[in-house]
Coordinates of C-alpha atoms and ligand atoms in Angstrom, one line a residue:
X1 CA 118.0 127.5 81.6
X2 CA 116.9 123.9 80.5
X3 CA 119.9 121.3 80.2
X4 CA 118.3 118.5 78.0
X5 CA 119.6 115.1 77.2
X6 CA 119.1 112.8 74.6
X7 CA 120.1 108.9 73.8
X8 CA 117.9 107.1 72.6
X9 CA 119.3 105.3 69.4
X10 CA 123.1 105.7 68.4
X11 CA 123.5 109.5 69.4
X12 CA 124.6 110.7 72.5
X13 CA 122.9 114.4 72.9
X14 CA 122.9 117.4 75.6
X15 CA 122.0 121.0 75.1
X16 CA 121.5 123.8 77.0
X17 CA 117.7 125.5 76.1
X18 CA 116.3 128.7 76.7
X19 CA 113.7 128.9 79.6
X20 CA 110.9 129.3 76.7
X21 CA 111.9 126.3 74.7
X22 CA 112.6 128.2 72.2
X23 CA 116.2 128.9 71.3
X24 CA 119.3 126.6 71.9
X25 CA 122.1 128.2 73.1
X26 CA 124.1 125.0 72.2
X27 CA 123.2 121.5 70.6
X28 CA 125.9 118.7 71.1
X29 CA 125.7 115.5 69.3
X30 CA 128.0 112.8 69.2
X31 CA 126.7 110.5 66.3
X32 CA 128.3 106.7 67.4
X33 CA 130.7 105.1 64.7
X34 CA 131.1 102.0 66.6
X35 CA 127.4 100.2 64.8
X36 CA 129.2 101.4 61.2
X37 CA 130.8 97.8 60.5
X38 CA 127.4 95.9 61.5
X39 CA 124.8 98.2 58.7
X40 CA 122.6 99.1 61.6
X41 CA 122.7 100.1 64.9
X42 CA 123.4 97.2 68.0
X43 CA 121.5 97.9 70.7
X44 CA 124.4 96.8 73.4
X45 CA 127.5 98.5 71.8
X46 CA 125.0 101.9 71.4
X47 CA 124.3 102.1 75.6
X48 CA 128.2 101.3 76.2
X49 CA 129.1 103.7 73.8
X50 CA 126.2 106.4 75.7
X51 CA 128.0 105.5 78.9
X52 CA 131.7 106.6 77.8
X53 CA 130.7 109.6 76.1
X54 CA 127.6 111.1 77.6
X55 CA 130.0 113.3 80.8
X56 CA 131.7 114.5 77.8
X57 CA 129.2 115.6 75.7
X58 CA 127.2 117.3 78.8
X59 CA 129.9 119.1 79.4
X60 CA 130.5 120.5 76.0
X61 CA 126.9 121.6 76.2
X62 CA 127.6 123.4 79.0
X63 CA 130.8 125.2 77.8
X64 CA 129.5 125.8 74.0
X65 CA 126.5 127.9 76.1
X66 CA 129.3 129.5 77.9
X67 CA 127.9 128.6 81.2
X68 CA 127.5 126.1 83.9
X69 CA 125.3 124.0 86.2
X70 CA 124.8 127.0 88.1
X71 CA 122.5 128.8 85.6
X72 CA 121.0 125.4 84.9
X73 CA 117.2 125.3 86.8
X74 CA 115.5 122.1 85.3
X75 CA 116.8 119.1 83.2
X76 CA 114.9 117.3 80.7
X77 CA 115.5 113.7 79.2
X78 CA 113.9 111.6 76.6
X79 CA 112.4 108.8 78.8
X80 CA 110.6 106.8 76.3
X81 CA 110.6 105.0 73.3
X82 CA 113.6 104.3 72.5
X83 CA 116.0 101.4 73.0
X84 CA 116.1 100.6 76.7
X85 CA 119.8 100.4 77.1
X86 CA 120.5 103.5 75.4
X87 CA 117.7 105.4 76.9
X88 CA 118.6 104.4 80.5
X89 CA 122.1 106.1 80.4
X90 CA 120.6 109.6 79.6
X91 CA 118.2 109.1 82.3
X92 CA 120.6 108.2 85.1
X93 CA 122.8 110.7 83.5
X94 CA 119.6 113.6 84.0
X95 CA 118.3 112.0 87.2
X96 CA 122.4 112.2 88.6
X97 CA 122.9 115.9 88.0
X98 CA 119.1 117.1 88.9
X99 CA 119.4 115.0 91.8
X100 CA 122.9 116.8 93.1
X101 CA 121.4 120.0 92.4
X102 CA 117.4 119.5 93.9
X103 CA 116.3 120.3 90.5
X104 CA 113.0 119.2 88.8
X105 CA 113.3 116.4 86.3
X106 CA 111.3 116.8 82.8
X107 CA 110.5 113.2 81.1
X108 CA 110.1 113.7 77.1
X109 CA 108.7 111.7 75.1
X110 CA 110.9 111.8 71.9
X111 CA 108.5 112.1 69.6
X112 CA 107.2 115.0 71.1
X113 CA 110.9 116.3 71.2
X114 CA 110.8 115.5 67.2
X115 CA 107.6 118.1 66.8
X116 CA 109.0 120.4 68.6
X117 CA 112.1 120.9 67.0
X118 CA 109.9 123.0 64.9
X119 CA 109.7 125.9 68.0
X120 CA 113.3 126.3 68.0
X121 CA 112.9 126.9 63.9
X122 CA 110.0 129.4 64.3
X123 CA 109.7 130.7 67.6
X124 CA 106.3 132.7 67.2
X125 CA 104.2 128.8 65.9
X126 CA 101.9 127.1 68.5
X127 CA 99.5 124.7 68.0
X128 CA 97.1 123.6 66.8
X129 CA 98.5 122.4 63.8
X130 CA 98.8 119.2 61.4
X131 CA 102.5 117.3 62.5
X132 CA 104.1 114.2 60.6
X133 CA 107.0 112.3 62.1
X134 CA 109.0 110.6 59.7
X135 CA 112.1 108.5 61.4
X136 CA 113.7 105.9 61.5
X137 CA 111.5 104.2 63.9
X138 CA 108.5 106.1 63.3
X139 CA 106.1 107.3 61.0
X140 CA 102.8 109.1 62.2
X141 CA 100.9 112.1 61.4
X142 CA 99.1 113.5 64.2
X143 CA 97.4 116.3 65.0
X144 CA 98.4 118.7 67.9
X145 CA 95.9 120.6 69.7
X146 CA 95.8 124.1 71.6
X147 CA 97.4 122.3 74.9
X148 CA 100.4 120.4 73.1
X149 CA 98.5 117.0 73.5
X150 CA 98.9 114.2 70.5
X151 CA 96.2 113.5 68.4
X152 CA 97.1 109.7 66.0
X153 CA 95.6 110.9 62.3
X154 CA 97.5 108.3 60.8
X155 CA 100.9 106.0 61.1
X156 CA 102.7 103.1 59.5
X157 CA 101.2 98.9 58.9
X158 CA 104.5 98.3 58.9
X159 CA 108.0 100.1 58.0
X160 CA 108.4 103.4 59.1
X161 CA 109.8 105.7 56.6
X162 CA 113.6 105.9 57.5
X163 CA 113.3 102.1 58.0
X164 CA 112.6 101.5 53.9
X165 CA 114.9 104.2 53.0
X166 CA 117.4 102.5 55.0
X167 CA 116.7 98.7 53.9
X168 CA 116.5 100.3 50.4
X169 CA 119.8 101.1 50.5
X170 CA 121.5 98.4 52.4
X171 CA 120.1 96.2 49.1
X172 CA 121.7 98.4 46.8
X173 CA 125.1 98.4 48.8
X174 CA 124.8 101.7 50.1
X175 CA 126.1 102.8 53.8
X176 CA 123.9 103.4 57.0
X177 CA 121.8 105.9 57.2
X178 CA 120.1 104.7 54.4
X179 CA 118.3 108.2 53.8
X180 CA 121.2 110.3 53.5
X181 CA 123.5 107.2 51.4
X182 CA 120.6 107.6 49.0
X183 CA 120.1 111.0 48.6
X184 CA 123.8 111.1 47.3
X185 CA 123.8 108.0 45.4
X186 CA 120.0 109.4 43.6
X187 CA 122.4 113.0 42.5
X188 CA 121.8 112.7 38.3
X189 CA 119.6 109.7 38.5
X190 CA 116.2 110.0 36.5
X191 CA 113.2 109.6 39.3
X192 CA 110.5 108.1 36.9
X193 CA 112.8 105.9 35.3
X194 CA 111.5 103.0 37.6
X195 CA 107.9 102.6 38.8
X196 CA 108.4 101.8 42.1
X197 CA 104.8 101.4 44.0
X198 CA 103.4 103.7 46.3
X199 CA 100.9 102.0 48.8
X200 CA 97.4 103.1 50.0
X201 CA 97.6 105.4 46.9
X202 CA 93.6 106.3 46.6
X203 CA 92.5 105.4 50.3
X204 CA 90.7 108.0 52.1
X205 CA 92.6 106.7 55.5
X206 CA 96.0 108.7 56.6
X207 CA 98.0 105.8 56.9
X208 CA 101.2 104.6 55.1
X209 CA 102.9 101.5 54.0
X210 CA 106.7 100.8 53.1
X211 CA 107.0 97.0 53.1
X212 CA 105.6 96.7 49.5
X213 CA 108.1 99.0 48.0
X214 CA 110.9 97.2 49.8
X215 CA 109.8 93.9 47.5
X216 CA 109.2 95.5 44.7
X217 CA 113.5 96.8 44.9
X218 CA 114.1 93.1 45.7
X219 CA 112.5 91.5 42.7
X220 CA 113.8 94.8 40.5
X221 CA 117.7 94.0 41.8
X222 CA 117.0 90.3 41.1
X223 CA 115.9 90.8 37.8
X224 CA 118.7 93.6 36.6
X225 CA 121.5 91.0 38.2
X226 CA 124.5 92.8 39.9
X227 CA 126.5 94.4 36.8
X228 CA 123.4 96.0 35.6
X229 CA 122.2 97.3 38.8
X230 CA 125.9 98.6 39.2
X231 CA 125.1 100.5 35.8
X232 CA 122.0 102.0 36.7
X233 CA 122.5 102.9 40.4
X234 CA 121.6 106.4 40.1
X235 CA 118.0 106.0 38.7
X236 CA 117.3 103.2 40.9
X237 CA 118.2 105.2 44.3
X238 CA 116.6 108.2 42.4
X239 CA 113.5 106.2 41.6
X240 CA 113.1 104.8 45.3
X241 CA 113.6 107.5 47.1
X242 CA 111.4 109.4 45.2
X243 CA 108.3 106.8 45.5
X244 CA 109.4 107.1 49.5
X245 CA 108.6 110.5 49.6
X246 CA 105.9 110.4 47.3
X247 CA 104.1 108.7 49.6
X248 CA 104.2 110.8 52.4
X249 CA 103.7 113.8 50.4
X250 CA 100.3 112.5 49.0
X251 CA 99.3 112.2 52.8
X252 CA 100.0 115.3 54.0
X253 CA 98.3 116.9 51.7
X254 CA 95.5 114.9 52.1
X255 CA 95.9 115.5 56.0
X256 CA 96.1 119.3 55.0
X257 CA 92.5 119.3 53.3
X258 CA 91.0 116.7 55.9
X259 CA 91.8 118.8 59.0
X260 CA 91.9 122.4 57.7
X261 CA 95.1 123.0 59.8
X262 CA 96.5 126.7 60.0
X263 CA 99.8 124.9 60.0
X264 CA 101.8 122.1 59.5
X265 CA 105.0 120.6 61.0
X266 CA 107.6 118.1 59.2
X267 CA 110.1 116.5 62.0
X268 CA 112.3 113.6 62.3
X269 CA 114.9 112.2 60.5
X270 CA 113.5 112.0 57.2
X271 CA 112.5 115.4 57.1
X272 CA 116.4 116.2 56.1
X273 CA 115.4 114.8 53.1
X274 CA 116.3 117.8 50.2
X275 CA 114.0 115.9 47.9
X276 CA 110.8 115.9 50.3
X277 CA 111.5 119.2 51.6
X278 CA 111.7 120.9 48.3
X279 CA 108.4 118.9 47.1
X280 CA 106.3 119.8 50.4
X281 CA 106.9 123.7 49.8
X282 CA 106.0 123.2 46.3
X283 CA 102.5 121.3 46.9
X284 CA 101.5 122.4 50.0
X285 CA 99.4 125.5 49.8
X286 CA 99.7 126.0 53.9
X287 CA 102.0 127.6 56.5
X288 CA 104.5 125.0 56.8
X289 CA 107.8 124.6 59.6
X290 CA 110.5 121.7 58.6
X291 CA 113.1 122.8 60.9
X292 CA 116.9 122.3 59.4
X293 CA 118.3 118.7 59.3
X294 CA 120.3 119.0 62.1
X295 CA 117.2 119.6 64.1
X296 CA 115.2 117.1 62.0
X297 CA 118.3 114.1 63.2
X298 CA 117.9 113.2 66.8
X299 CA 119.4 115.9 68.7
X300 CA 118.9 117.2 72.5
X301 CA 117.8 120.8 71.7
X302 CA 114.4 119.5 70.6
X303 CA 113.9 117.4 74.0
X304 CA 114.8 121.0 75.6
X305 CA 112.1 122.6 72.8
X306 CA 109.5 120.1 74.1
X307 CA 109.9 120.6 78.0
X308 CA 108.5 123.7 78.8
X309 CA 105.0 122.2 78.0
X310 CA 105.6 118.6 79.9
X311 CA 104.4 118.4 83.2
X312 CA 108.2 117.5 85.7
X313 CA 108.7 115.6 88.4
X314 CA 109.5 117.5 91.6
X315 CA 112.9 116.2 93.1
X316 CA 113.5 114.0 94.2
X317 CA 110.2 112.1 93.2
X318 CA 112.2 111.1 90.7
X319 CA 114.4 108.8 91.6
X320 CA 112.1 106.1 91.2
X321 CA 111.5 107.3 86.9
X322 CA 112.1 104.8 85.1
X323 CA 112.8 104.2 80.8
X324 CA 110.4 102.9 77.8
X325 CA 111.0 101.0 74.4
X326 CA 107.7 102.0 73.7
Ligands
KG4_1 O1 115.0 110.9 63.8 P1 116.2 110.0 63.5 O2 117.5 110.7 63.5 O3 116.3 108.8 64.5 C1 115.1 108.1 64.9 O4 114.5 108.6 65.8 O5 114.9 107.1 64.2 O6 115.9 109.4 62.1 C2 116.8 108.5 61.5 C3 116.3 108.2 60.1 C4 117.2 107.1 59.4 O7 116.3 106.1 58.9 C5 117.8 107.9 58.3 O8 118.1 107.1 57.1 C6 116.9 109.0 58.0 O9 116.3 109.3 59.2 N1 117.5 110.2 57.4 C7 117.2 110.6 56.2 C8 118.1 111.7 55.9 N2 118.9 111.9 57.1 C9 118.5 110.9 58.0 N3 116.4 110.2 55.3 C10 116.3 110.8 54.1 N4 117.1 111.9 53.8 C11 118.0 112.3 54.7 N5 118.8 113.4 54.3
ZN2 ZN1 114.4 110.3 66.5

């Protein structure tokens, strides 16, 4: 069995994965409150944080999969990107317990752990097929060929998805995460009662921008002034999150027709997101895998998903691994 380990932002993950990658027998995630105060995550207090909690939550793994380190063969980690703090606990964490064992070490990159999420939600899909990663860091679209390799389609000029839904909020004085504070503040509010602009609209390219639509709520909230915006807070968080996942619906589907994908994958963070979810099964005319939120939010079952195709380091070459921000 694969233990896997995950920390590369403000949750401290471990699970314990099938040899295949393709069922978690348990999925631990202890999502930080100490960044709640602050409106975003701070790097420092997230890898402190890691540090108390991370024997913990491995061990919880282990017991929710009713088993031990015994049945455990191979340990996987996200290595990279990530913030370096953070990342560098799970890593010493992994490289500690593979080390004590003699067991090979499998580095993930975590956006490869985001796509493949989407095994552990349908077991029988392999590539090739059309992916979009839509976080809180990140927002790509790639294409994934027969041997799990990356191919860039399209990504971000400048916000990544999760980023304007979560700036979007914070200006309307919603909590962090932005993406879920909005969904709940959007409930009743009328989508089309505010034009919010949705970038790179016509353009033939599969790339996205958010930093537009950030302005655009700026200048709206100054013009409304605070009681008003107070009144009309449900069609304003209805209206932006809507032209949010507008635009990443417009690409796929354009990424659909360009690359005549048998399938396509919806991961990360933002993928949780009932709104997109509900539109993307509803437009898209194509087998498509969103795996359940709580596999869309950073978890460790996904890194676990993503190790059986990533080559590992024998022990104990790996002592020398080290972490990435990028
Ligand atoms: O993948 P993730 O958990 O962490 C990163 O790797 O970034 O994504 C976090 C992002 C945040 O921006 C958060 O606001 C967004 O995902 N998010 C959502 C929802 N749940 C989380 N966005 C929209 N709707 C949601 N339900
Ligand atoms: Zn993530």
């Amino acid at each position: 069995m694969i233990l896997a380990i995950e920390t590369s932002c403000d949750d401290t993950c471990a699970a314990v994965v099938a040899p295949d990658g393709r069922r978690a027998l348990s999925n631990v995630v202890h999502t930080q409150t100490e960044h709640d105060r602050y409106g975003g995550v701070v790097p420092e207090v997230a890898s402190r944080a890691h540090l108390e909690r991370i024997d913990g939550v491995i061990e919880r793994s282990l017991a929710d999969a009713d088993t031990d380190l015994t049945d455990i063969d191979r340990v996987a980690v996200t290595t990279r990107p990530g913030l370096i703090g953070a990342l560098l606990v799970g890593v010493a964490a992994a490289k500690g317990i593979a080390y004590a064992r003699s067991l090979p070490l499998i580095p993930v990159n975590h956006l490869e752990g985001h796509i493949a999420a989407a095994y552990l939600a349908e077991p029988t899909l392999e590539p090739p097929f059309v992916a979009l990663i839509a976080s809180g860091g990140h927002t790509a679209l790639y294409c994934v060929d027969q041997n799990h390799s990356m191919h860039l389609l399209g990504e971000t000029l400048d916000d990544a998805a999760g980023e304007a839904l979560d700036k979007g909020a914070r200006m309307l004085g919603l909590g962090f995460p932005g993406g879920p504070a909005l969904q709940k503040a959007a409930h009743g509010g009328d989508r089309s009662r505010y034009d919010f602009p949705v970038a790179l609209k016509g353009r033939d390219n599969l790339n996205f921008s958010f930093s537009g639509l950030k302005t655009s709520l700026l200048y709206r909230l100054k013009e409304l002034g605070e009681e008003r915006t107070r009144e009309e807070l449900p069609h304003l968080a209805a209206s932006y999150e809507a032209a949010v996942i507008e635009a990443l619906v417009r690409k796929l589907a354009r990424a659909a027709d360009l690359h005549e994908a048998p399938a396509m994958v919806v991961a990360g963070g933002v993928a949780a997101n009932a709104l997109l979810r509900r539109t993307l099964k509803e437009t898209l005319d194509i087998k498509l895998v969103i795996p359940p939120p709580r596999l869309c939010t950073d978890n460790a079952a996904m890194i676990g998903a993503a190790a059986p195709h990533t080559p590992a380091a024998a022990y104990p070459h790996y002592l020398s691994l080290n972490a990435r921000s990028v």
